[in-house]
Coordinates of C-alpha atoms and ligand atoms in Angstrom, one line a residue:
M1 CA 28.6 -92.3 -50.4
T2 CA 30.2 -95.8 -50.6
T3 CA 33.1 -97.2 -52.5
A4 CA 33.8 -100.8 -53.0
S5 CA 36.0 -102.4 -50.5
S6 CA 37.6 -105.5 -50.0
P7 CA 38.5 -106.4 -46.3
Q8 CA 42.0 -105.2 -46.7
S9 CA 41.0 -102.1 -48.7
F10 CA 39.3 -99.1 -47.0
D11 CA 38.2 -95.6 -47.9
V12 CA 39.9 -94.3 -44.7
V13 CA 42.6 -95.8 -42.4
I14 CA 43.0 -93.6 -39.2
V15 CA 45.8 -93.9 -36.9
G16 CA 45.2 -93.4 -33.1
A17 CA 42.2 -94.0 -30.9
G18 CA 42.4 -90.7 -28.9
F19 CA 39.7 -88.2 -28.9
A20 CA 40.6 -86.9 -32.3
G21 CA 40.9 -90.5 -34.0
M22 CA 37.6 -91.6 -32.5
Y23 CA 35.7 -88.6 -33.6
M24 CA 37.2 -88.9 -37.1
Q25 CA 36.0 -92.5 -37.2
H26 CA 32.4 -91.4 -36.1
R27 CA 32.3 -88.9 -38.9
I28 CA 33.6 -91.5 -41.7
Q29 CA 31.3 -94.0 -40.5
Q30 CA 28.5 -91.4 -40.9
R31 CA 29.6 -90.5 -44.3
G32 CA 29.0 -94.3 -45.2
L33 CA 32.8 -95.0 -46.0
S34 CA 34.7 -97.9 -45.0
V35 CA 37.1 -97.2 -42.3
R36 CA 39.8 -99.1 -40.1
L37 CA 41.2 -97.4 -37.1
Y38 CA 44.6 -98.7 -35.8
E39 CA 45.6 -98.2 -32.2
A40 CA 48.8 -99.5 -30.4
G41 CA 47.1 -99.8 -27.2
S42 CA 44.6 -102.1 -26.2
G43 CA 41.8 -99.7 -25.7
V44 CA 40.7 -96.4 -26.7
G45 CA 41.4 -92.9 -24.9
G46 CA 44.8 -92.2 -26.3
T47 CA 46.7 -89.8 -24.0
W48 CA 44.5 -91.0 -21.1
Y49 CA 45.0 -94.4 -22.0
W50 CA 48.8 -94.2 -21.6
N51 CA 49.1 -91.6 -19.0
R52 CA 47.7 -93.5 -16.0
Y53 CA 50.4 -92.2 -13.4
P54 CA 49.1 -91.4 -9.9
G55 CA 47.4 -87.8 -10.0
A56 CA 46.8 -87.7 -13.8
R57 CA 43.9 -85.6 -14.5
V58 CA 42.8 -82.9 -17.0
D59 CA 43.5 -79.4 -16.2
V60 CA 40.8 -77.9 -18.5
E61 CA 37.4 -78.1 -16.8
S62 CA 35.8 -81.4 -17.6
V63 CA 32.5 -79.8 -18.7
E64 CA 34.8 -78.1 -21.5
Y65 CA 37.2 -80.9 -22.0
S66 CA 34.6 -83.1 -23.7
Y67 CA 33.2 -83.4 -27.0
T68 CA 30.9 -80.8 -28.3
F69 CA 29.5 -82.5 -31.4
D70 CA 26.4 -84.3 -29.9
A71 CA 24.0 -82.4 -27.8
E72 CA 22.5 -85.6 -26.3
L73 CA 26.0 -86.7 -25.2
E74 CA 26.5 -83.5 -23.7
Q75 CA 23.4 -83.8 -21.6
E76 CA 23.7 -87.4 -20.7
W77 CA 27.2 -87.6 -19.5
S78 CA 27.7 -86.2 -16.0
W79 CA 31.3 -85.6 -14.6
S80 CA 32.1 -86.1 -10.9
E81 CA 34.7 -83.6 -10.6
R82 CA 35.6 -80.0 -11.8
Y83 CA 38.7 -81.6 -13.3
A84 CA 38.3 -85.2 -14.3
A85 CA 40.8 -87.8 -13.3
Q86 CA 42.3 -90.4 -15.7
P87 CA 39.8 -93.3 -14.7
E88 CA 36.8 -91.1 -15.5
L89 CA 38.2 -89.8 -18.6
M90 CA 38.7 -93.1 -19.8
R91 CA 35.1 -94.2 -18.8
Y92 CA 34.2 -91.3 -21.2
A93 CA 36.2 -92.4 -23.9
N94 CA 34.8 -96.0 -23.6
H95 CA 31.3 -94.7 -23.3
V96 CA 31.8 -92.7 -26.6
A97 CA 33.3 -95.7 -28.4
D98 CA 30.2 -97.8 -27.4
R99 CA 27.6 -95.2 -27.9
F100 CA 28.8 -94.4 -31.5
N101 CA 29.5 -98.1 -32.3
L102 CA 33.2 -97.4 -33.0
R103 CA 34.8 -100.7 -31.9
P104 CA 33.8 -102.9 -35.0
N105 CA 36.1 -100.9 -37.1
M106 CA 38.9 -100.5 -34.6
Q107 CA 42.0 -102.9 -34.4
F108 CA 43.8 -102.6 -31.1
N109 CA 47.5 -103.6 -30.2
T110 CA 48.5 -102.8 -33.6
K111 CA 51.1 -100.1 -34.6
V112 CA 51.2 -98.9 -38.0
T113 CA 54.6 -99.1 -39.2
S114 CA 54.6 -97.6 -42.6
A115 CA 52.3 -95.6 -44.9
V116 CA 53.5 -95.4 -48.7
W117 CA 51.7 -93.6 -51.4
E118 CA 51.2 -95.6 -54.4
E119 CA 51.0 -93.5 -57.5
A120 CA 49.6 -96.0 -59.9
S121 CA 46.5 -96.9 -57.7
R122 CA 46.3 -93.4 -56.1
R123 CA 46.1 -95.1 -52.6
W124 CA 48.1 -95.6 -49.3
Q125 CA 49.7 -98.7 -48.8
I126 CA 49.7 -99.2 -45.0
K127 CA 51.6 -101.9 -43.0
T128 CA 51.1 -102.6 -39.4
S129 CA 53.0 -104.2 -36.6
Q130 CA 50.7 -107.4 -37.1
G131 CA 52.2 -108.0 -40.5
E132 CA 49.2 -106.9 -42.5
T133 CA 49.3 -104.6 -45.6
V134 CA 46.1 -102.7 -46.1
S135 CA 45.3 -100.0 -48.7
A136 CA 43.5 -96.8 -48.0
K137 CA 42.3 -93.9 -50.2
Y138 CA 42.8 -91.6 -47.4
C139 CA 45.2 -91.8 -44.3
V140 CA 44.6 -89.7 -41.2
L141 CA 47.3 -89.6 -38.6
A142 CA 45.6 -88.9 -35.3
T143 CA 48.7 -89.7 -33.4
G144 CA 48.5 -87.0 -30.8
F145 CA 51.1 -84.4 -30.0
L146 CA 52.1 -85.9 -26.7
S147 CA 52.2 -89.5 -27.3
S148 CA 55.8 -90.5 -28.1
G149 CA 57.3 -90.7 -24.1
S150 CA 60.9 -90.1 -23.9
I151 CA 63.5 -91.4 -21.5
P152 CA 66.9 -89.7 -22.0
D153 CA 69.9 -91.7 -22.8
F154 CA 71.4 -91.5 -19.3
D155 CA 74.9 -93.2 -18.7
G156 CA 74.1 -96.3 -17.1
L157 CA 70.5 -96.5 -17.8
N158 CA 70.5 -100.4 -18.3
D159 CA 72.8 -100.8 -15.4
Y160 CA 70.1 -99.8 -12.8
Q161 CA 68.5 -102.8 -11.2
G162 CA 65.7 -101.3 -9.4
N163 CA 62.3 -100.7 -10.8
K164 CA 61.8 -97.9 -13.9
Y165 CA 58.7 -96.3 -14.8
L166 CA 57.9 -93.8 -17.3
T167 CA 54.7 -91.6 -16.6
S168 CA 53.5 -91.8 -19.9
R169 CA 53.6 -95.7 -20.1
W170 CA 52.5 -96.5 -16.8
P171 CA 51.5 -100.1 -15.6
E172 CA 48.0 -100.7 -16.1
N173 CA 47.4 -102.1 -12.5
G174 CA 49.0 -99.3 -10.8
V175 CA 52.0 -99.3 -8.7
D176 CA 52.4 -99.7 -4.9
F177 CA 55.3 -97.6 -3.7
T178 CA 54.5 -98.2 0.0
G179 CA 57.7 -98.2 2.1
Q180 CA 60.1 -97.5 -0.9
R181 CA 62.7 -95.1 -1.8
V182 CA 61.8 -93.5 -4.9
A183 CA 63.4 -91.0 -7.3
V184 CA 61.5 -88.8 -9.6
I185 CA 63.2 -87.2 -12.6
G186 CA 61.5 -84.1 -14.0
T187 CA 59.3 -81.4 -12.6
G188 CA 57.0 -80.8 -15.6
S189 CA 53.0 -81.3 -15.5
S190 CA 53.2 -85.0 -15.2
A191 CA 55.7 -84.9 -12.3
V192 CA 53.8 -82.0 -10.7
Q193 CA 50.5 -84.1 -10.6
A194 CA 52.4 -87.4 -9.6
I195 CA 54.8 -86.2 -6.8
P196 CA 52.1 -85.3 -4.3
I197 CA 50.4 -88.4 -4.4
I198 CA 53.4 -90.7 -4.5
A199 CA 55.1 -88.7 -1.7
Q200 CA 52.3 -90.1 0.5
Q201 CA 53.1 -93.7 0.0
V202 CA 57.1 -93.7 0.0
S203 CA 59.5 -93.7 2.8
Q204 CA 61.7 -91.4 0.9
L205 CA 61.1 -89.4 -2.2
Y206 CA 63.9 -87.5 -4.2
V207 CA 62.8 -85.2 -6.8
F208 CA 65.5 -84.3 -9.3
Q209 CA 64.7 -80.8 -10.8
R210 CA 66.7 -79.4 -13.7
T211 CA 64.3 -76.5 -14.5
P212 CA 61.8 -75.3 -12.1
S213 CA 58.1 -75.0 -13.4
Y214 CA 55.6 -72.6 -12.7
S215 CA 52.6 -74.1 -11.2
I216 CA 49.4 -72.6 -9.9
P217 CA 46.8 -74.3 -7.8
L218 CA 44.3 -76.4 -9.9
R219 CA 41.5 -76.3 -7.3
N220 CA 39.9 -79.3 -8.0
C221 CA 36.6 -80.2 -6.3
P222 CA 33.4 -82.4 -6.8
L223 CA 31.7 -80.8 -9.6
D224 CA 28.9 -78.6 -8.3
R225 CA 25.6 -79.8 -9.5
E226 CA 24.0 -76.3 -10.0
Y227 CA 27.0 -75.3 -11.9
E228 CA 26.7 -78.3 -14.1
K229 CA 22.8 -77.6 -14.7
R230 CA 23.7 -74.0 -15.7
V231 CA 26.4 -75.3 -18.1
K232 CA 23.9 -78.0 -19.5
A233 CA 21.2 -75.3 -19.9
M234 CA 23.4 -73.1 -22.0
Y235 CA 25.8 -75.6 -23.8
P236 CA 25.2 -74.3 -27.3
E237 CA 25.9 -70.8 -26.4
W238 CA 28.7 -71.5 -24.3
R239 CA 30.3 -73.8 -27.0
R240 CA 29.9 -71.0 -29.5
R241 CA 31.8 -68.5 -27.1
Q242 CA 34.5 -71.1 -26.7
R243 CA 35.3 -71.5 -30.3
E244 CA 34.7 -67.9 -31.2
E245 CA 35.5 -65.7 -28.4
S246 CA 38.1 -67.5 -26.2
R247 CA 41.7 -67.2 -26.9
A248 CA 42.6 -70.8 -26.0
G249 CA 39.1 -72.7 -26.3
F250 CA 38.0 -72.3 -22.6
I251 CA 35.5 -69.7 -21.0
A252 CA 35.1 -70.9 -17.3
L253 CA 31.3 -70.1 -16.9
N254 CA 31.9 -69.3 -13.0
Y255 CA 34.5 -66.6 -13.9
E256 CA 33.7 -63.0 -13.4
P257 CA 34.3 -60.6 -14.9
A258 CA 35.3 -61.4 -18.5
Y259 CA 37.5 -64.4 -18.7
S260 CA 39.6 -63.4 -21.7
N261 CA 41.3 -60.1 -20.6
E262 CA 41.8 -58.1 -23.9
Q263 CA 44.0 -55.3 -22.2
S264 CA 47.6 -54.9 -21.8
A265 CA 48.8 -55.6 -18.5
F266 CA 50.1 -52.0 -18.5
A267 CA 46.7 -50.6 -19.4
V268 CA 45.5 -50.7 -16.0
S269 CA 46.8 -49.5 -12.6
A270 CA 49.3 -52.1 -10.6
E271 CA 46.1 -52.5 -8.1
E272 CA 43.8 -53.6 -10.9
R273 CA 46.5 -55.9 -12.4
L274 CA 47.2 -57.5 -9.0
K275 CA 43.2 -58.0 -8.6
D276 CA 43.0 -60.0 -11.9
Y277 CA 46.0 -62.1 -11.0
E278 CA 44.4 -62.7 -7.4
T279 CA 41.1 -63.4 -8.8
R280 CA 42.7 -65.9 -11.2
W281 CA 44.7 -67.5 -8.5
E282 CA 41.5 -68.2 -6.4
S283 CA 39.7 -69.5 -9.4
G284 CA 42.4 -72.1 -10.3
G285 CA 43.3 -73.9 -13.4
L286 CA 45.0 -72.6 -16.4
C287 CA 43.2 -69.2 -16.4
Y288 CA 46.5 -67.0 -16.8
Y289 CA 46.4 -68.0 -20.4
S290 CA 43.3 -65.8 -20.8
S291 CA 44.8 -63.0 -18.6
F292 CA 46.3 -59.7 -20.1
N293 CA 46.7 -60.0 -23.8
D294 CA 50.6 -59.1 -23.8
L295 CA 51.8 -61.5 -21.2
L296 CA 53.2 -63.8 -24.1
T297 CA 54.6 -60.9 -26.1
N298 CA 55.9 -58.4 -23.6
Q299 CA 58.6 -59.5 -21.3
E300 CA 57.8 -56.8 -18.8
A301 CA 54.3 -57.7 -18.8
N302 CA 55.2 -61.2 -18.4
E303 CA 57.6 -60.5 -15.5
T304 CA 54.3 -58.8 -13.6
L305 CA 52.8 -62.3 -13.5
A306 CA 55.9 -64.3 -13.3
S307 CA 56.8 -62.4 -10.1
F308 CA 53.4 -62.7 -8.6
V309 CA 53.3 -66.6 -9.2
R310 CA 56.9 -66.7 -7.6
E311 CA 55.7 -64.8 -4.5
K312 CA 52.8 -67.0 -4.1
T313 CA 55.0 -70.1 -4.5
R314 CA 57.4 -69.0 -1.7
Q315 CA 54.3 -68.7 0.6
R316 CA 53.4 -72.3 0.0
V317 CA 56.9 -73.7 0.9
K318 CA 58.3 -73.6 4.4
D319 CA 62.1 -73.8 3.8
P320 CA 63.2 -70.5 2.3
A321 CA 66.1 -72.5 0.6
V322 CA 63.9 -74.9 -1.1
A323 CA 61.4 -72.3 -1.9
E324 CA 64.4 -70.5 -3.7
L325 CA 65.1 -73.5 -5.8
L326 CA 61.5 -73.9 -6.8
T327 CA 61.3 -70.4 -7.8
S328 CA 64.5 -70.0 -9.7
Q329 CA 62.8 -70.2 -13.1
D330 CA 64.9 -68.3 -15.8
Y331 CA 62.3 -68.0 -18.4
P332 CA 59.2 -66.2 -18.9
I333 CA 56.1 -67.6 -17.3
L334 CA 53.9 -69.3 -20.0
T335 CA 56.5 -70.1 -22.3
K336 CA 56.7 -73.5 -20.9
R337 CA 53.1 -75.1 -20.2
L338 CA 52.0 -73.7 -17.0
C339 CA 51.4 -76.6 -14.5
A340 CA 48.2 -76.8 -12.3
D341 CA 48.5 -78.7 -9.1
T342 CA 47.0 -79.9 -6.0
N343 CA 49.4 -79.5 -3.1
Y344 CA 52.6 -79.8 -5.3
Y345 CA 54.8 -77.3 -3.6
E346 CA 53.2 -78.1 0.0
T347 CA 54.6 -81.6 -0.7
Y348 CA 58.3 -80.2 -0.2
N349 CA 57.2 -79.5 3.4
R350 CA 57.3 -83.2 4.2
D351 CA 60.0 -84.6 6.0
N352 CA 60.2 -87.6 3.4
V353 CA 60.7 -85.4 0.4
K354 CA 63.9 -84.0 -0.8
L355 CA 64.4 -81.7 -3.7
V356 CA 67.6 -82.1 -5.7
S357 CA 68.5 -79.4 -7.9
I358 CA 70.4 -80.5 -11.2
K359 CA 70.0 -76.9 -12.7
G360 CA 73.4 -76.1 -14.8
S361 CA 74.3 -79.9 -14.0
R362 CA 73.0 -83.2 -14.9
I363 CA 72.3 -86.6 -13.8
E364 CA 75.8 -88.1 -14.0
K365 CA 75.0 -91.7 -14.2
L366 CA 72.6 -94.4 -13.1
T367 CA 74.0 -97.3 -11.1
P368 CA 72.8 -100.8 -10.1
K369 CA 71.5 -99.1 -7.0
G370 CA 70.4 -95.7 -7.9
L371 CA 71.8 -92.6 -9.6
V372 CA 74.5 -90.1 -9.1
V373 CA 74.3 -86.4 -8.9
H374 CA 76.9 -83.9 -7.9
G375 CA 79.3 -87.0 -7.2
E376 CA 76.6 -88.4 -4.5
E377 CA 74.9 -91.6 -5.1
Y378 CA 71.0 -91.7 -4.2
E379 CA 70.2 -95.3 -3.8
V380 CA 66.5 -96.0 -4.6
D381 CA 64.2 -99.0 -5.2
S382 CA 62.4 -97.2 -8.1
I383 CA 63.1 -94.4 -10.4
I384 CA 60.2 -92.5 -12.1
F385 CA 61.0 -90.8 -15.5
A386 CA 58.8 -87.9 -15.6
T387 CA 60.9 -86.8 -18.4
G388 CA 58.2 -85.8 -21.1
F389 CA 57.7 -86.3 -24.8
D390 CA 59.3 -86.1 -28.2
A391 CA 56.3 -84.0 -28.7
V392 CA 54.2 -83.0 -31.9
T393 CA 56.6 -84.8 -34.3
G394 CA 57.6 -87.8 -32.2
A395 CA 54.6 -90.2 -33.0
V396 CA 54.5 -89.3 -36.7
S397 CA 58.3 -89.9 -37.0
N398 CA 58.0 -93.4 -35.6
I399 CA 55.8 -94.3 -38.8
E400 CA 57.8 -94.5 -42.2
V401 CA 55.6 -92.2 -44.4
R402 CA 56.5 -91.8 -48.0
G403 CA 54.6 -89.7 -50.5
V404 CA 55.0 -88.8 -54.0
N405 CA 58.0 -90.1 -55.7
G406 CA 58.7 -92.0 -52.5
E407 CA 59.7 -88.8 -50.5
N408 CA 60.2 -89.5 -46.9
L409 CA 58.0 -87.1 -44.6
Q410 CA 61.0 -86.8 -42.4
D411 CA 63.0 -85.4 -45.1
H412 CA 60.1 -82.9 -46.2
W413 CA 60.2 -81.8 -42.6
E414 CA 64.0 -81.5 -42.5
G415 CA 64.9 -79.0 -39.8
A416 CA 61.2 -78.3 -38.8
P417 CA 57.8 -79.9 -39.6
R418 CA 55.6 -78.3 -42.4
A419 CA 52.0 -78.6 -42.9
Y420 CA 49.6 -76.1 -44.4
L421 CA 47.1 -75.3 -41.7
G422 CA 48.4 -78.4 -39.7
L423 CA 46.4 -80.5 -42.0
M424 CA 48.5 -81.6 -44.8
S425 CA 51.9 -81.6 -46.2
N426 CA 52.7 -80.9 -50.0
G427 CA 53.6 -84.1 -51.7
F428 CA 51.7 -86.1 -49.5
P429 CA 48.4 -86.3 -51.0
N430 CA 45.2 -87.7 -49.1
L431 CA 47.1 -87.6 -45.9
F432 CA 45.8 -85.6 -43.2
F433 CA 47.0 -84.6 -39.6
L434 CA 44.9 -84.2 -36.6
D435 CA 46.2 -82.4 -33.6
G436 CA 49.6 -82.5 -35.3
P437 CA 52.3 -80.1 -36.3
C438 CA 51.8 -76.5 -37.2
A439 CA 48.2 -76.3 -35.9
N440 CA 47.8 -74.7 -32.4
G441 CA 47.6 -77.8 -30.3
A442 CA 50.1 -76.3 -27.7
L443 CA 47.9 -73.4 -26.5
V444 CA 44.3 -74.5 -27.3
S445 CA 42.0 -76.8 -25.8
P446 CA 42.9 -80.0 -27.6
M447 CA 39.3 -81.2 -27.6
L448 CA 38.1 -78.2 -29.5
L449 CA 41.0 -78.0 -32.1
S450 CA 40.7 -81.7 -33.0
E451 CA 36.9 -81.5 -33.3
Y452 CA 37.5 -78.6 -35.6
Q453 CA 39.9 -80.4 -37.7
V454 CA 38.1 -83.4 -37.9
E455 CA 34.9 -81.5 -39.3
W456 CA 37.2 -79.7 -41.7
V457 CA 38.5 -83.1 -43.1
D458 CA 35.0 -84.5 -43.2
R459 CA 33.9 -81.5 -45.3
C460 CA 36.9 -82.0 -47.3
L461 CA 35.8 -85.6 -48.2
G462 CA 32.5 -84.5 -49.0
F463 CA 33.8 -82.0 -51.3
L464 CA 36.0 -84.6 -53.1
G465 CA 33.3 -87.0 -53.7
T466 CA 33.3 -90.5 -54.4
A467 CA 35.4 -90.9 -57.6
P468 CA 37.9 -93.5 -56.8
E469 CA 41.0 -91.9 -58.1
V470 CA 40.4 -88.1 -56.6
T471 CA 43.3 -86.8 -54.7
I472 CA 44.0 -83.7 -53.0
D473 CA 47.5 -82.2 -52.0
A474 CA 48.3 -78.8 -50.2
K475 CA 50.2 -76.8 -52.7
L476 CA 53.8 -75.9 -51.8
D477 CA 53.2 -72.1 -52.1
A478 CA 50.4 -72.5 -49.6
E479 CA 52.3 -74.6 -47.4
N480 CA 55.3 -72.1 -47.3
A481 CA 53.1 -69.0 -46.8
W482 CA 51.6 -70.9 -43.8
M483 CA 55.1 -71.6 -42.4
T484 CA 55.9 -67.9 -42.9
H485 CA 52.7 -66.8 -41.3
M486 CA 53.3 -69.2 -38.3
D487 CA 56.8 -67.8 -37.9
E488 CA 55.7 -64.3 -38.0
V489 CA 53.1 -64.9 -35.4
G490 CA 55.5 -67.0 -33.3
K491 CA 58.3 -64.5 -33.5
H492 CA 56.2 -61.7 -31.7
T493 CA 56.0 -64.0 -28.7
L494 CA 58.5 -65.0 -26.0
M495 CA 58.1 -68.7 -26.8
H496 CA 61.7 -69.0 -28.0
M497 CA 62.9 -67.9 -24.6
A498 CA 62.5 -71.3 -22.9
N499 CA 63.7 -74.7 -23.7
S500 CA 60.1 -76.2 -24.2
W501 CA 58.6 -79.1 -25.9
Y502 CA 56.8 -76.2 -27.9
M503 CA 60.1 -75.4 -29.5
G504 CA 61.3 -79.1 -29.7
A505 CA 64.1 -78.0 -27.4
N506 CA 63.4 -80.8 -24.8
I507 CA 65.0 -83.5 -26.8
P508 CA 68.7 -83.4 -27.3
G509 CA 69.5 -83.1 -31.3
K510 CA 65.9 -82.3 -32.2
P511 CA 66.1 -79.0 -34.4
R512 CA 64.7 -76.0 -32.6
A513 CA 61.7 -74.8 -34.2
L514 CA 58.5 -73.6 -33.1
L515 CA 56.1 -76.7 -33.7
S516 CA 52.7 -75.0 -33.2
Y517 CA 50.7 -72.3 -34.5
L518 CA 50.3 -69.3 -31.8
G519 CA 47.5 -67.5 -33.4
G520 CA 44.7 -68.6 -31.2
L521 CA 41.6 -70.8 -31.9
A522 CA 39.5 -68.2 -33.7
A523 CA 42.3 -67.0 -35.8
Y524 CA 43.2 -70.6 -36.8
R525 CA 39.5 -71.5 -37.3
E526 CA 39.5 -68.2 -39.7
Q527 CA 42.3 -69.3 -41.8
C528 CA 40.9 -72.9 -42.2
R529 CA 37.5 -71.5 -43.2
A530 CA 39.2 -69.2 -46.0
G531 CA 41.0 -72.4 -47.2
E532 CA 38.0 -74.2 -47.9
A533 CA 35.6 -71.1 -48.7
N534 CA 37.7 -70.4 -52.0
G535 CA 37.0 -74.0 -53.3
Y536 CA 40.4 -75.4 -51.9
Q537 CA 42.4 -73.0 -54.1
Q538 CA 45.4 -73.6 -52.1
F539 CA 45.2 -77.3 -52.6
A540 CA 45.9 -79.2 -55.7
V541 CA 42.8 -81.4 -56.5
S542 CA 42.8 -84.1 -59.2
R543 CA 40.0 -86.1 -60.4
Ligands
N01_601 O1 56.8 -83.4 -19.7 P1 57.8 -81.9 -19.5 P2 55.6 -83.7 -18.9 N1 67.7 -84.8 -16.8 O2 58.5 -81.9 -20.9 C1 63.0 -83.1 -17.2 C2 51.0 -82.3 -21.0 N2 50.3 -82.7 -19.7 O3 55.3 -85.2 -19.2 O4 62.6 -78.7 -18.0 C3 66.9 -84.4 -16.1 O5 56.8 -80.9 -19.4 C4 62.7 -81.6 -17.9 O6 63.7 -80.8 -17.4 P3 63.8 -79.5 -18.3 C5 51.3 -80.8 -20.9 O7 51.0 -80.2 -22.0 C6 49.4 -82.1 -19.3 O8 55.6 -83.2 -17.4 O9 63.8 -80.0 -19.7 N3 65.6 -83.7 -16.3 C7 61.2 -81.5 -17.2 O10 61.4 -81.1 -15.8 C8 52.7 -80.8 -20.6 O11 53.5 -79.7 -20.9 C9 48.8 -82.6 -17.9 O12 65.0 -78.8 -17.8 C10 65.2 -83.9 -17.6 C11 60.5 -82.9 -17.2 O13 61.7 -83.8 -17.3 C12 53.2 -81.9 -21.6 O14 52.1 -82.9 -21.4 C13 49.5 -83.6 -17.3 C14 65.9 -84.5 -18.6 C15 59.8 -83.2 -18.6 O15 58.6 -82.4 -18.4 C16 54.5 -82.5 -21.0 O16 54.5 -82.8 -19.7 C17 50.7 -84.1 -17.7 C18 67.2 -84.8 -18.3 N4 67.8 -85.3 -19.2 C19 51.2 -83.6 -19.1 N5 65.3 -84.5 -19.7 C20 47.6 -82.1 -17.5 O17 47.5 -81.5 -16.4 C21 64.0 -84.1 -19.4 N6 64.0 -83.7 -17.9 C22 46.3 -82.1 -18.4

């Protein structure tokens, strides 16, 4: 299938060269359509391109956190560690870009600034930071759900004269903190990974904690070659189980007995429950997401796990007062993203590390020399902002997107993002989201989710065919029904009990709303399948 394209006119424009955007581009190229992918960074890799802070690594097993669409790729690539670190993930992304000849249709160092639907031509007019305007029949926003890094608007932010670093915009050549006094603000996943490494370099580390995370040991190690062989021998079956049988998209082959525990925490004796928790503790990684099936819906069940993890944490920290601060979580476990660490809590046993709790308080201001908390000034040479992201909607809202009748996407999303199946918003024809709002990016392996969405979009383009003026738009009814379903599923969970990025609650002023679908991967796939199996009846198709 081909359509005529001038250099400034494409069948498809994709925004973002993360794993979702790259695979989308591959499928479009295979389809024989013209495509241009724009990427703000100077290379591929998306979240792994930007998040180069010390200690950044994946917390889903590498053999699962990898593309599933190409059997040869699966067999030829060999991971060095159970959980790959950022540099290796970048090598993988670059390998994929070369292997599938993606670079000729990519343009780096270019942000898309606006995408405006032009009714007369039935095409998107897309402007970039390089001053270009291009036109595209379809636009795919593969901008990622954790890509818009956020530094809070602290008083005196610009007064501080030392070095400032944001974990999600880390300098390409790294930073040497040897001998420095350093402050880390934040104790989410990024901080939990960075703190143990940075603590080894600095003369003094201050960690400013507002809300303690729950963190469990990652148990990273070199990848066992026998394990790799087993995985590679059964990849097709394993991938099927990841997609169809797992709750969150991961299985962990080494895990015995069944990884996904489909019982209530109270369907078993206290001893059996403890055994499940202990086995998972020893296994490492994010396996509690697959433990008892009511941990996210029943507060009492949740507390059995939360108290188990708190007790384990206390055992890792020598000073009981520090342990108390680190375990004073006042929200259910798993309702903020679980962290998986290597020596995070043990780092607080070092003489050069001090935990400063700002719970119920705040960082009063930044000064030229440091920052002030509880009236005390902490003088530091560098401040690291591990303060998270304007998640899910942030990257899209940085682009001016206007649909039918010039409607601004942000107005359509007033209060909360809306997208049928997390794929399309009503009034924005031929515009697709990957790993975006209202899909289940929050609690599902992002690799599997985005692959599934890419293949859905690709099949949809096949269905639409080559007519130049064909359009597809999610019907408002379908979008409303999806939002109702998403809320129904969400309200039976404990998610609303935490101020997490899942709820948009980490960004001051952002409307509090569930941003992701919590129905699990299999349920999401089923809903999407139904959406296309009936001939796209939930969509308005115009030819
Ligand atoms: O961000 P976060 P992150 N004053 O939002 C604190 C993924 N990820 O970059 O909790 C003081 O979790 C904030 O405090 P509080 C993963 O999905 C994965 O660490 O809002 N502190 C919190 O402690 C993760 O969930 C990996 O009270 C302020 C921290 O900053 C997501 O990315 C690795 C503050 C932000 O934590 C985000 O993680 C890294 C303020 N004004 C990230 N504002 C893997 O392992 C914010 N904070 C694969």
